[in-house]
Amino acid sequence: MTTVHNISCKKMYTRAEVALHKKTDDLWIIVHGRVYDVTKWAETHPGGTELLQTHGGEDASVAWETFHNNKKFVRGHMGKFYIGDIVDEEKELKEIEKDYLRFREDMIQKGLFKPSPLYYILSILHIILFEVFGILILYYYGNGWIPWLLSAVCLAIGQQQASWTQHDFGHRSVFNSTNINKLFHNITVGFMKGGIGKWWNYRHYLHHSKPNHAHDPDVPFPFPFPFLLGKETPAKWGKNHWGRWIPFHRQHQYFFL
């Protein structure tokens, strides 16, 4: 049973107590020292149920800051789920999380989060040009190794550029309007890439909730296999998984590959 500490009529919880509530039917999260019971909200959460579950029983402050641009609007909906606070001695974030938030704020102040819509329009146009060139090469020069290779290069460049362009539209980070971002995302990921925008958003948002993490819910870890960061992870994987074939202890010598 969760211990409740009554201080100034507020319910106070330890992080260990919150950590017990990480199931689908009992889901709590921590955001900036405040505890929220999001069990009933999970199914209607715009980012999906699984996104909240990846932070069930944990501190989701960094993810909350990252995913929500209109924080005032979001806070207006969070009050109904607020159930208490973390005890004072456990409220502080980890140093690496505080460093991240400071770094993010610094990038915002420098204007690095302000994209140029013109850049993305030009990006789409150059993607179309590469696709058209790939088709015209085959049309005018017919079948043959050289035309096929040149066409393949043009199409490959166009498709790769489309991948990065749709990525930014998918993050709703190009235009101020969500609907315009959605429109261009559907054009780039759907028409140009043959994918599904909603599927991409769902999977990719999960990845960004815990990127490059041992429990990344989207991208298999580690990826790519030959490159691992830190002191403990390379040693662990070298010993238990791929150490027989991949010399992790020498990755600093082959990273450029």
Coordinates of C-alpha atoms in Angstrom, one line a residue:
M1 CA 0.0 0.0 0.0
T2 CA 1.3 3.5 -0.9
T3 CA 2.4 5.5 2.1
V4 CA 0.9 9.0 2.1
H5 CA 2.7 11.8 4.0
N6 CA 0.4 14.7 5.0
I7 CA 2.4 18.0 4.8
S8 CA 0.3 21.2 4.4
C9 CA -2.7 19.0 3.4
K10 CA -0.8 17.7 0.4
K11 CA -0.2 14.1 -0.5
M12 CA 3.5 13.4 -0.6
Y13 CA 5.1 10.4 -2.3
T14 CA 8.6 9.0 -2.7
R15 CA 9.9 8.1 -6.1
A16 CA 9.9 4.4 -5.0
E17 CA 6.2 4.6 -4.2
V18 CA 5.4 6.1 -7.6
A19 CA 7.5 3.4 -9.3
L20 CA 4.9 0.8 -8.1
H21 CA 2.3 2.4 -10.4
K22 CA 3.4 1.5 -13.9
K23 CA 0.7 -0.8 -15.2
T24 CA -1.9 -0.1 -17.8
D25 CA -4.7 -0.1 -15.2
D26 CA -2.6 1.8 -12.6
L27 CA -0.4 4.4 -14.3
W28 CA 1.3 7.3 -12.6
I29 CA 4.0 9.7 -13.8
I30 CA 6.1 12.5 -12.3
V31 CA 6.4 15.9 -14.0
H32 CA 8.5 18.5 -12.3
G33 CA 8.0 17.1 -8.8
R34 CA 4.3 16.7 -9.2
V35 CA 2.6 13.3 -9.3
Y36 CA -0.2 12.6 -11.8
D37 CA -2.5 9.6 -12.1
V38 CA -2.9 9.2 -15.9
T39 CA -4.6 5.8 -15.9
K40 CA -7.9 7.1 -17.3
W41 CA -6.2 9.6 -19.6
A42 CA -3.8 7.1 -21.3
E43 CA -6.3 5.9 -23.9
T44 CA -7.1 9.4 -25.1
H45 CA -3.6 10.8 -24.8
P46 CA -2.7 12.3 -28.2
G47 CA 0.7 10.6 -28.2
G48 CA -0.9 7.2 -27.6
T49 CA -1.2 4.9 -24.6
E50 CA 2.2 3.2 -25.1
L51 CA 4.0 6.5 -25.0
L52 CA 2.7 7.2 -21.4
Q53 CA 3.4 3.6 -20.4
T54 CA 7.1 3.9 -21.3
H55 CA 7.3 6.5 -18.5
G56 CA 4.9 4.7 -16.1
G57 CA 6.1 5.1 -12.5
E58 CA 9.0 7.3 -13.6
D59 CA 9.9 10.9 -13.9
A60 CA 8.6 12.1 -17.3
S61 CA 9.7 15.8 -16.9
V62 CA 12.3 15.7 -19.7
A63 CA 9.9 14.0 -22.1
W64 CA 7.1 16.4 -21.2
E65 CA 9.3 19.4 -21.9
T66 CA 10.4 17.9 -25.2
F67 CA 7.0 16.8 -26.6
H68 CA 4.8 19.7 -25.6
N69 CA 5.3 23.1 -27.3
N70 CA 2.2 24.8 -25.9
K71 CA 2.9 24.1 -22.3
K72 CA 0.3 26.5 -20.9
F73 CA -2.4 24.7 -22.8
V74 CA -1.2 21.2 -21.6
R75 CA -0.9 22.3 -18.0
G76 CA -4.6 23.5 -18.2
H77 CA -5.6 19.8 -18.8
M78 CA -3.2 18.2 -16.3
G79 CA -4.8 19.6 -13.1
K80 CA -7.5 17.0 -13.1
F81 CA -4.9 14.2 -12.9
Y82 CA -2.7 15.8 -10.2
I83 CA -2.7 13.7 -7.0
G84 CA 0.3 15.0 -5.0
D85 CA 3.9 15.8 -4.9
I86 CA 7.3 14.1 -4.6
V87 CA 8.8 14.5 -1.1
D88 CA 11.2 17.5 -1.1
E89 CA 14.4 15.6 -0.7
E90 CA 13.7 13.6 -3.9
K91 CA 12.3 16.4 -6.1
E92 CA 15.5 17.3 -8.0
L93 CA 16.1 15.8 -11.4
K94 CA 19.2 13.9 -12.2
E95 CA 22.2 16.0 -13.2
I96 CA 22.1 14.7 -16.8
E97 CA 18.4 15.6 -17.1
K98 CA 19.1 19.1 -15.7
D99 CA 22.0 19.5 -18.2
Y100 CA 19.7 18.5 -21.0
L101 CA 17.0 21.0 -20.1
R102 CA 19.7 23.8 -19.8
F103 CA 21.1 22.8 -23.1
R104 CA 17.6 22.8 -24.7
E105 CA 16.8 26.2 -23.3
D106 CA 20.1 27.5 -24.6
M107 CA 19.3 26.2 -28.1
I108 CA 15.9 27.9 -28.0
Q109 CA 17.4 31.2 -26.9
K110 CA 19.8 31.0 -29.9
G111 CA 16.9 30.5 -32.3
L112 CA 17.9 27.0 -33.4
F113 CA 14.4 25.8 -32.9
K114 CA 13.1 28.2 -35.5
P115 CA 13.0 26.5 -38.9
S116 CA 12.9 28.1 -42.3
P117 CA 9.7 27.1 -44.2
L118 CA 11.4 28.3 -47.5
Y119 CA 14.2 25.8 -46.9
Y120 CA 11.7 22.9 -46.7
I121 CA 9.8 24.0 -49.8
L122 CA 13.1 24.1 -51.7
S123 CA 13.9 20.7 -50.2
I124 CA 10.7 19.2 -51.6
L125 CA 11.4 20.7 -55.0
H126 CA 14.9 19.2 -55.2
I127 CA 13.5 15.8 -54.2
I128 CA 11.0 16.1 -57.1
L129 CA 13.8 17.0 -59.4
F130 CA 15.8 13.9 -58.5
E131 CA 12.8 11.7 -58.9
V132 CA 12.1 13.2 -62.3
F133 CA 15.7 12.9 -63.4
G134 CA 15.7 9.2 -62.5
I135 CA 12.7 8.6 -64.7
L136 CA 13.9 10.7 -67.6
I137 CA 17.2 9.0 -67.7
L138 CA 15.5 5.7 -68.3
Y139 CA 13.0 7.2 -70.7
Y140 CA 15.6 8.8 -73.0
Y141 CA 18.5 6.3 -72.7
G142 CA 16.6 3.0 -72.3
N143 CA 17.7 -0.1 -70.6
G144 CA 21.3 -0.6 -69.8
W145 CA 23.7 -0.8 -66.9
I146 CA 24.8 2.9 -67.0
P147 CA 21.3 4.4 -67.3
W148 CA 20.0 2.0 -64.6
L149 CA 22.8 2.9 -62.2
L150 CA 22.4 6.7 -62.9
S151 CA 18.6 6.4 -62.4
A152 CA 19.1 4.4 -59.2
V153 CA 21.5 7.0 -57.8
C154 CA 19.0 9.8 -58.5
L155 CA 16.0 7.9 -57.0
A156 CA 18.1 6.8 -54.0
I157 CA 19.1 10.4 -53.3
G158 CA 15.6 11.6 -53.7
Q159 CA 14.2 9.0 -51.4
Q160 CA 16.8 9.6 -48.7
Q161 CA 16.2 13.3 -48.8
A162 CA 12.4 12.7 -48.6
S163 CA 13.0 10.6 -45.5
W164 CA 14.7 13.5 -43.6
T165 CA 12.2 16.0 -44.9
Q166 CA 9.2 14.0 -43.8
H167 CA 10.8 13.5 -40.5
D168 CA 10.7 17.2 -39.7
F169 CA 7.1 17.6 -40.9
G170 CA 6.2 14.6 -38.8
H171 CA 7.5 16.4 -35.8
R172 CA 5.2 19.3 -36.6
S173 CA 8.3 21.5 -36.4
V174 CA 8.3 23.4 -39.7
F175 CA 5.1 25.5 -39.8
N176 CA 3.3 27.1 -36.9
S177 CA 0.1 25.4 -38.0
T178 CA -0.3 21.7 -37.1
N179 CA -2.7 21.1 -40.0
I180 CA -0.2 22.5 -42.5
N181 CA 2.5 20.3 -41.0
K182 CA 0.2 17.3 -41.3
L183 CA -0.5 18.1 -44.9
F184 CA 3.1 18.3 -45.9
H185 CA 3.9 15.2 -43.8
N186 CA 1.3 13.2 -45.7
I187 CA 2.7 14.4 -49.0
T188 CA 6.3 13.5 -48.2
V189 CA 5.8 10.3 -46.2
G190 CA 2.7 9.1 -48.1
F191 CA 3.0 10.3 -51.7
M192 CA 6.8 10.4 -51.9
K193 CA 7.7 7.5 -49.6
G194 CA 4.6 5.3 -49.8
G195 CA 4.3 5.2 -46.0
I196 CA 1.6 6.0 -43.5
G197 CA 2.0 9.2 -41.5
K198 CA 0.1 8.1 -38.4
W199 CA 2.1 4.9 -38.2
W200 CA 5.4 6.8 -38.5
N201 CA 4.3 9.3 -35.8
Y202 CA 3.3 6.6 -33.4
R203 CA 6.5 4.6 -33.7
H204 CA 8.8 7.6 -33.9
Y205 CA 7.3 9.4 -30.9
L206 CA 7.9 6.3 -28.9
H207 CA 11.5 6.3 -30.0
H208 CA 11.9 10.0 -28.9
S209 CA 10.4 9.2 -25.5
K210 CA 13.6 7.1 -24.7
P211 CA 16.0 7.5 -27.6
N212 CA 19.2 5.4 -27.8
H213 CA 18.2 3.8 -24.6
A214 CA 18.4 0.1 -23.6
H215 CA 14.6 0.2 -23.4
D216 CA 13.9 2.2 -26.6
P217 CA 10.4 1.1 -27.5
D218 CA 10.9 1.6 -31.2
V219 CA 14.5 1.2 -32.4
P220 CA 16.2 -2.1 -31.4
F221 CA 19.1 -1.5 -29.1
P222 CA 21.9 -1.2 -29.8
F223 CA 21.6 0.2 -33.3
P224 CA 23.8 0.3 -35.2
F225 CA 25.4 -2.8 -33.6
P226 CA 29.0 -1.9 -34.0
F227 CA 28.7 1.4 -32.1
L228 CA 27.9 1.7 -28.4
L229 CA 28.5 4.6 -26.1
G230 CA 29.6 4.8 -22.5
K231 CA 31.8 2.6 -20.3
E232 CA 29.4 -0.1 -19.2
T233 CA 27.2 -0.8 -22.2
P234 CA 30.0 -1.8 -24.7
A235 CA 31.5 -4.1 -22.1
K236 CA 28.1 -5.7 -21.3
W237 CA 27.3 -6.3 -25.0
G238 CA 30.8 -7.4 -25.8
K239 CA 30.6 -10.1 -23.1
N240 CA 27.0 -11.3 -23.5
H241 CA 26.0 -10.7 -27.1
W242 CA 28.1 -9.7 -30.0
G243 CA 31.6 -9.6 -28.6
R244 CA 32.7 -12.7 -30.5
W245 CA 32.3 -11.0 -33.9
I246 CA 32.4 -7.2 -33.2
P247 CA 35.4 -5.7 -31.4
F248 CA 33.5 -3.0 -29.4
H249 CA 36.6 -2.1 -27.5
R250 CA 38.1 -0.8 -30.8
Q251 CA 35.1 1.2 -32.0
H252 CA 37.0 4.4 -31.6
Q253 CA 39.3 3.1 -34.4
Y254 CA 36.6 2.2 -36.9
F255 CA 33.9 4.8 -36.1
F256 CA 34.5 6.6 -39.4
L257 CA 33.3 3.5 -41.4

